PDB file of C-alpha atoms in Angstrom:
ATOM      1  CA  MET A 669      13.638  -9.218  31.668  1.00  0.00           C
ATOM      2  CA  THR A 670      15.686 -12.157  32.956  1.00  0.00           C
ATOM      3  CA  ALA A 671      17.249 -14.677  30.615  1.00  0.00           C
ATOM      4  CA  THR A 672      14.855 -17.328  31.854  1.00  0.00           C
ATOM      5  CA  LEU A 673      11.746 -15.280  31.041  1.00  0.00           C
ATOM      6  CA  THR A 674      13.192 -14.208  27.699  1.00  0.00           C
ATOM      7  CA  ASP A 675      13.841 -17.824  26.743  1.00  0.00           C
ATOM      8  CA  VAL A 676      10.200 -18.764  27.405  1.00  0.00           C
ATOM      9  CA  LEU A 677       9.163 -16.756  24.341  1.00  0.00           C
ATOM     10  CA  GLU A 678       9.075 -18.271  20.858  1.00  0.00           C
ATOM     11  CA  LEU A 679      10.382 -15.040  19.337  1.00  0.00           C
ATOM     12  CA  GLU A 680      14.144 -15.084  18.804  1.00  0.00           C
ATOM     13  CA  ARG A 681      16.113 -12.972  21.251  1.00  0.00           C
ATOM     14  CA  SER A 682      17.432 -10.756  18.450  1.00  0.00           C
ATOM     15  CA  ALA A 683      13.880  -9.979  17.378  1.00  0.00           C
ATOM     16  CA  GLN A 684      12.878  -9.229  20.978  1.00  0.00           C
ATOM     17  CA  GLU A 685      15.731  -6.753  21.147  1.00  0.00           C
ATOM     18  CA  LEU A 686      14.821  -5.178  17.803  1.00  0.00           C
ATOM     19  CA  LEU A 687      11.149  -4.724  18.638  1.00  0.00           C
ATOM     20  CA  PHE A 688      11.177  -4.099  22.394  1.00  0.00           C
ATOM     21  CA  HIS A 689      14.239  -4.207  24.662  1.00  0.00           C
ATOM     22  CA  GLU A 690      16.640  -2.107  22.623  1.00  0.00           C
ATOM     23  CA  ALA A 691      14.071  -0.194  20.574  1.00  0.00           C
ATOM     24  CA  ARG A 692      13.768   3.466  21.547  1.00  0.00           C
ATOM     25  CA  THR A 693      11.935   6.595  20.443  1.00  0.00           C
ATOM     26  CA  ALA A 694      14.386   8.506  18.243  1.00  0.00           C
ATOM     27  CA  ASN A 695      14.747  12.261  18.661  1.00  0.00           C
ATOM     28  CA  THR A 696      17.359  12.856  15.968  1.00  0.00           C
ATOM     29  CA  PHE A 697      17.782  11.155  12.598  1.00  0.00           C
ATOM     30  CA  ALA A 698      20.685  10.288  10.326  1.00  0.00           C
ATOM     31  CA  ASP A 699      20.866  11.670   6.832  1.00  0.00           C
ATOM     32  CA  GLU A 700      19.992   8.284   5.339  1.00  0.00           C
ATOM     33  CA  PRO A 701      16.942   7.796   3.123  1.00  0.00           C
ATOM     34  CA  VAL A 702      14.011   5.495   3.848  1.00  0.00           C
ATOM     35  CA  SER A 703      13.049   3.675   0.661  1.00  0.00           C
ATOM     36  CA  ASP A 704       9.579   3.219  -0.783  1.00  0.00           C
ATOM     37  CA  GLU A 705      10.204  -0.526  -0.571  1.00  0.00           C
ATOM     38  CA  GLN A 706      10.776  -0.285   3.169  1.00  0.00           C
ATOM     39  CA  LEU A 707       7.588   1.708   3.655  1.00  0.00           C
ATOM     40  CA  ARG A 708       5.553  -0.755   1.604  1.00  0.00           C
ATOM     41  CA  ALA A 709       7.074  -3.656   3.527  1.00  0.00           C
ATOM     42  CA  ILE A 710       6.124  -2.028   6.840  1.00  0.00           C
ATOM     43  CA  TYR A 711       2.503  -1.659   5.781  1.00  0.00           C
ATOM     44  CA  ASP A 712       2.341  -5.114   4.216  1.00  0.00           C
ATOM     45  CA  LEU A 713       3.477  -6.542   7.563  1.00  0.00           C
ATOM     46  CA  VAL A 714       1.255  -4.625   9.965  1.00  0.00           C
ATOM     47  CA  LYS A 715      -1.927  -4.818   7.874  1.00  0.00           C
ATOM     48  CA  TRP A 716      -2.376  -8.421   9.102  1.00  0.00           C
ATOM     49  CA  ALA A 717      -2.820  -7.463  12.765  1.00  0.00           C
ATOM     50  CA  PRO A 718      -6.395  -7.631  14.132  1.00  0.00           C
ATOM     51  CA  THR A 719      -9.078  -4.964  14.276  1.00  0.00           C
ATOM     52  CA  SER A 720     -12.749  -5.244  15.213  1.00  0.00           C
ATOM     53  CA  MET A 721     -14.675  -6.802  12.335  1.00  0.00           C
ATOM     54  CA  ASN A 722     -11.502  -6.370  10.295  1.00  0.00           C
ATOM     55  CA  ILE A 723     -12.448  -2.721   9.723  1.00  0.00           C
ATOM     56  CA  GLN A 724      -8.837  -1.509   9.257  1.00  0.00           C
ATOM     57  CA  PRO A 725      -9.543   2.223   9.746  1.00  0.00           C
ATOM     58  CA  LEU A 726      -5.901   3.333   9.852  1.00  0.00           C
ATOM     59  CA  ARG A 727      -4.812   5.627   7.034  1.00  0.00           C
ATOM     60  CA  VAL A 728      -1.166   6.543   6.518  1.00  0.00           C
ATOM     61  CA  SER A 729      -0.092   9.810   4.876  1.00  0.00           C
ATOM     62  CA  LEU A 730       3.638   9.799   4.184  1.00  0.00           C
ATOM     63  CA  VAL A 731       5.229  13.233   4.208  1.00  0.00           C
ATOM     64  CA  ARG A 732       8.331  13.250   2.033  1.00  0.00           C
ATOM     65  CA  SER A 733       8.392  16.399  -0.102  1.00  0.00           C
ATOM     66  CA  ALA A 734       9.622  19.774   1.111  1.00  0.00           C
ATOM     67  CA  GLU A 735       6.260  21.244   0.166  1.00  0.00           C
ATOM     68  CA  ALA A 736       4.268  18.768   2.281  1.00  0.00           C
ATOM     69  CA  ARG A 737       6.691  19.152   5.202  1.00  0.00           C
ATOM     70  CA  ALA A 738       6.317  22.929   5.070  1.00  0.00           C
ATOM     71  CA  ARG A 739       2.549  22.447   5.397  1.00  0.00           C
ATOM     72  CA  LEU A 740       2.972  20.119   8.388  1.00  0.00           C
ATOM     73  CA  LEU A 741       5.662  21.835  10.478  1.00  0.00           C
ATOM     74  CA  PRO A 742       3.614  24.864  11.580  1.00  0.00           C
ATOM     75  CA  HIS A 743       1.144  22.490  13.237  1.00  0.00           C
ATOM     76  CA  MET A 744       3.795  20.660  15.268  1.00  0.00           C
ATOM     77  CA  SER A 745       4.480  21.654  18.837  1.00  0.00           C
ATOM     78  CA  GLU A 746       7.695  23.597  19.288  1.00  0.00           C
ATOM     79  CA  GLY A 747       9.499  20.649  20.877  1.00  0.00           C
ATOM     80  CA  ASN A 748       8.661  18.346  17.978  1.00  0.00           C
ATOM     81  CA  ARG A 749       9.173  20.737  15.048  1.00  0.00           C
ATOM     82  CA  GLY A 750      12.924  20.357  14.709  1.00  0.00           C
ATOM     83  CA  LYS A 751      13.019  16.569  14.619  1.00  0.00           C
ATOM     84  CA  THR A 752      10.013  16.408  12.292  1.00  0.00           C
ATOM     85  CA  GLY A 753      11.821  18.765   9.956  1.00  0.00           C
ATOM     86  CA  THR A 754      14.865  16.481   9.708  1.00  0.00           C
ATOM     87  CA  ALA A 755      13.334  12.983   9.756  1.00  0.00           C
ATOM     88  CA  PRO A 756      13.649  11.238   6.364  1.00  0.00           C
ATOM     89  CA  VAL A 757       9.932  10.377   6.338  1.00  0.00           C
ATOM     90  CA  VAL A 758       7.048  11.506   8.498  1.00  0.00           C
ATOM     91  CA  ALA A 759       3.827   9.481   8.739  1.00  0.00           C
ATOM     92  CA  ILE A 760       0.526  11.104   9.639  1.00  0.00           C
ATOM     93  CA  LEU A 761      -1.560   8.276  11.095  1.00  0.00           C
ATOM     94  CA  SER A 762      -5.289   8.875  10.893  1.00  0.00           C
ATOM     95  CA  ALA A 763      -8.586   7.134  11.604  1.00  0.00           C
ATOM     96  CA  ASP A 764     -11.011   6.951   8.692  1.00  0.00           C
ATOM     97  CA  SER A 765     -14.651   6.919   9.815  1.00  0.00           C
ATOM     98  CA  ASP A 766     -15.713   5.796   6.353  1.00  0.00           C
ATOM     99  CA  PHE A 767     -14.166   2.383   6.964  1.00  0.00           C
ATOM    100  CA  HIS A 768     -17.582   0.803   6.397  1.00  0.00           C
ATOM    101  CA  GLU A 769     -17.331   1.508   2.677  1.00  0.00           C
ATOM    102  CA  HIS A 770     -14.775  -1.325   2.439  1.00  0.00           C
ATOM    103  CA  LEU A 771     -16.574  -3.944   4.502  1.00  0.00           C
ATOM    104  CA  HIS A 772     -17.931  -5.754   1.445  1.00  0.00           C
ATOM    105  CA  ARG A 773     -14.296  -6.759   0.789  1.00  0.00           C
ATOM    106  CA  THR A 774     -12.792  -6.892   4.265  1.00  0.00           C
ATOM    107  CA  PHE A 775     -15.744  -8.641   6.017  1.00  0.00           C
ATOM    108  CA  PRO A 776     -17.302 -10.495   3.049  1.00  0.00           C
ATOM    109  CA  HIS A 777     -19.012 -13.253   5.034  1.00  0.00           C
ATOM    110  CA  VAL A 778     -21.508 -10.608   6.258  1.00  0.00           C
ATOM    111  CA  PRO A 779     -22.815  -9.142   2.984  1.00  0.00           C
ATOM    112  CA  ASN A 780     -24.686  -6.278   4.619  1.00  0.00           C
ATOM    113  CA  ALA A 781     -22.012  -5.374   7.175  1.00  0.00           C
ATOM    114  CA  LYS A 782     -21.939  -1.758   5.973  1.00  0.00           C
ATOM    115  CA  ASP A 783     -25.551  -1.340   6.993  1.00  0.00           C
ATOM    116  CA  ARG A 784     -24.602  -1.913  10.641  1.00  0.00           C
ATOM    117  CA  PHE A 785     -22.891   1.481  10.737  1.00  0.00           C
ATOM    118  CA  PRO A 786     -25.417   4.168   9.804  1.00  0.00           C
ATOM    119  CA  ASP A 787     -24.421   6.452  12.714  1.00  0.00           C
ATOM    120  CA  ALA A 788     -21.412   8.642  11.867  1.00  0.00           C
ATOM    121  CA  GLY A 789     -20.614   9.315  15.513  1.00  0.00           C
ATOM    122  CA  LYS A 790     -20.442   5.623  16.405  1.00  0.00           C
ATOM    123  CA  ARG A 791     -18.306   4.973  13.288  1.00  0.00           C
ATOM    124  CA  ALA A 792     -15.892   7.700  14.348  1.00  0.00           C
ATOM    125  CA  GLU A 793     -15.590   6.191  17.836  1.00  0.00           C
ATOM    126  CA  MET A 794     -14.991   2.707  16.473  1.00  0.00           C
ATOM    127  CA  ALA A 795     -12.549   4.014  13.868  1.00  0.00           C
ATOM    128  CA  ARG A 796     -10.512   5.913  16.494  1.00  0.00           C
ATOM    129  CA  PHE A 797     -10.253   2.970  18.877  1.00  0.00           C
ATOM    130  CA  ASN A 798      -9.187   0.505  16.193  1.00  0.00           C
ATOM    131  CA  ALA A 799      -6.865   2.909  14.415  1.00  0.00           C
ATOM    132  CA  LEU A 800      -5.048   3.486  17.701  1.00  0.00           C
ATOM    133  CA  LEU A 801      -4.507  -0.273  17.913  1.00  0.00           C
ATOM    134  CA  GLN A 802      -3.049  -0.094  14.421  1.00  0.00           C
ATOM    135  CA  VAL A 803      -0.800   2.783  15.419  1.00  0.00           C
ATOM    136  CA  GLY A 804       0.893   0.409  17.875  1.00  0.00           C
ATOM    137  CA  TYR A 805       1.252  -2.213  15.162  1.00  0.00           C
ATOM    138  CA  PHE A 806       2.704   0.422  12.833  1.00  0.00           C
ATOM    139  CA  ILE A 807       5.379   1.432  15.318  1.00  0.00           C
ATOM    140  CA  LEU A 808       6.431  -2.214  15.706  1.00  0.00           C
ATOM    141  CA  GLY A 809       6.490  -2.527  11.914  1.00  0.00           C
ATOM    142  CA  VAL A 810       8.866   0.419  11.635  1.00  0.00           C
ATOM    143  CA  ARG A 811      11.132  -1.221  14.201  1.00  0.00           C
ATOM    144  CA  ALA A 812      10.911  -4.549  12.355  1.00  0.00           C
ATOM    145  CA  ALA A 813      12.304  -2.754   9.299  1.00  0.00           C
ATOM    146  CA  GLY A 814      15.403  -1.814  11.311  1.00  0.00           C
ATOM    147  CA  LEU A 815      14.308   1.806  11.526  1.00  0.00           C
ATOM    148  CA  SER A 816      13.511   4.033  14.475  1.00  0.00           C
ATOM    149  CA  ALA A 817      10.094   5.483  15.092  1.00  0.00           C
ATOM    150  CA  GLY A 818       9.416   8.769  16.833  1.00  0.00           C
ATOM    151  CA  PRO A 819       5.679   8.784  17.618  1.00  0.00           C
ATOM    152  CA  MET A 820       4.211  12.110  18.674  1.00  0.00           C
ATOM    153  CA  THR A 821       0.863  13.472  19.794  1.00  0.00           C
ATOM    154  CA  GLY A 822       2.274  16.961  20.331  1.00  0.00           C
ATOM    155  CA  PHE A 823       0.638  18.692  17.370  1.00  0.00           C
ATOM    156  CA  ASP A 824      -2.430  20.704  16.508  1.00  0.00           C
ATOM    157  CA  ALA A 825      -4.753  17.919  15.383  1.00  0.00           C
ATOM    158  CA  ALA A 826      -7.459  20.311  14.176  1.00  0.00           C
ATOM    159  CA  GLY A 827      -4.860  22.224  12.161  1.00  0.00           C
ATOM    160  CA  VAL A 828      -3.440  19.051  10.609  1.00  0.00           C
ATOM    161  CA  ARG A 829      -6.925  17.867   9.728  1.00  0.00           C
ATOM    162  CA  GLU A 830      -7.780  21.193   8.064  1.00  0.00           C
ATOM    163  CA  GLU A 831      -4.476  21.248   6.202  1.00  0.00           C
ATOM    164  CA  PHE A 832      -4.447  17.671   4.907  1.00  0.00           C
ATOM    165  CA  PHE A 833      -7.947  16.164   5.296  1.00  0.00           C
ATOM    166  CA  ALA A 834     -10.405  19.042   5.140  1.00  0.00           C
ATOM    167  CA  ASP A 835     -12.534  17.377   2.465  1.00  0.00           C
ATOM    168  CA  GLY A 836     -12.446  13.862   3.918  1.00  0.00           C
ATOM    169  CA  THR A 837     -13.303  11.699   6.900  1.00  0.00           C
ATOM    170  CA  GLN A 838      -9.860  11.213   8.424  1.00  0.00           C
ATOM    171  CA  GLU A 839      -8.991  12.209  11.996  1.00  0.00           C
ATOM    172  CA  PRO A 840      -5.249  12.584  12.616  1.00  0.00           C
ATOM    173  CA  LEU A 841      -4.187  10.690  15.739  1.00  0.00           C
ATOM    174  CA  VAL A 842      -0.401  10.290  15.874  1.00  0.00           C
ATOM    175  CA  ILE A 843       2.498  11.600  13.809  1.00  0.00           C
ATOM    176  CA  VAL A 844       5.531   9.331  13.507  1.00  0.00           C
ATOM    177  CA  ASN A 845       9.038  10.366  12.432  1.00  0.00           C
ATOM    178  CA  ILE A 846      10.788   7.488  10.664  1.00  0.00           C
ATOM    179  CA  GLY A 847      14.460   6.876   9.896  1.00  0.00           C
ATOM    180  CA  LYS A 848      17.817   5.707  11.165  1.00  0.00           C
ATOM    181  CA  PRO A 849      18.747   7.308  14.480  1.00  0.00           C
ATOM    182  CA  GLY A 850      21.188  10.223  14.402  1.00  0.00           C
ATOM    183  CA  PRO A 851      23.652  11.505  17.013  1.00  0.00           C
ATOM    184  CA  ASP A 852      22.346  11.732  20.579  1.00  0.00           C
ATOM    185  CA  ALA A 853      19.043  10.239  19.469  1.00  0.00           C
ATOM    186  CA  TRP A 854      17.992   8.851  22.842  1.00  0.00           C
ATOM    187  CA  PHE A 855      16.714  10.408  26.047  1.00  0.00           C
ATOM    188  CA  PRO A 856      17.524   8.401  29.196  1.00  0.00           C
ATOM    189  CA  ARG A 857      15.545   5.156  29.398  1.00  0.00           C
ATOM    190  CA  LEU A 858      12.505   5.611  31.664  1.00  0.00           C
ATOM    191  CA  PRO A 859      11.401   2.928  34.149  1.00  0.00           C
ATOM    192  CA  ARG A 860       8.616   0.464  33.403  1.00  0.00           C
ATOM    193  CA  LEU A 861       6.071  -1.035  35.774  1.00  0.00           C
ATOM    194  CA  GLU A 862       6.825  -4.592  36.884  1.00  0.00           C
ATOM    195  CA  PHE A 863       4.508  -7.548  36.308  1.00  0.00           C
ATOM    196  CA  ASP A 864       3.064  -7.517  39.823  1.00  0.00           C
ATOM    197  CA  GLU A 865       2.300  -3.792  39.571  1.00  0.00           C
ATOM    198  CA  ALA A 866       0.423  -3.962  36.282  1.00  0.00           C
ATOM    199  CA  VAL A 867      -1.002  -7.482  36.015  1.00  0.00           C
ATOM    200  CA  GLU A 868      -3.733  -9.099  38.088  1.00  0.00           C
ATOM    201  CA  VAL A 869      -4.358 -12.834  37.830  1.00  0.00           C
ATOM    202  CA  LEU A 870      -8.009 -13.621  38.512  1.00  0.00           C
TER     203      LEU A 870
END
């Protein structure tokens, strides 16, 4: 991005760098803890981003303990297992198809909003779409905390669901390693499409 285009934005250049230009997907992590306060701050920031009818279907399961990590690692693809084993915190990001149970609080101006979602299949579709939006917000929240995120879809989703959510309504979507980057954390930066390749003005 040129200096001129960067300066058009209201967001300070340092924040642009933190969230986008310099932010990378980390593949190794430093031996530095991620605090509970940081994790709460990340969620308290990203929870304000929009979802359809304010349904907020994203659920975050934070894997910290050795026991929980041992349950998760066998379900990771071989290429992701090592870095997931050494990240200070791992977040399993899931879509909860029972989001409608909270609509009396999250969409209070429509008292019977829950009744609009009797079909479990349609709820699951809506939950997945909106939770994936929230996954993007979550990654930016991790970056805003000065941490690196390593989002992955290389895992056995059915296995993770059976291991962690067998009795519930959560569908695991993305697993994110979280922490400060370690040595040789970055793969080479890959190219991005330019404005004229990706944007059409109608």
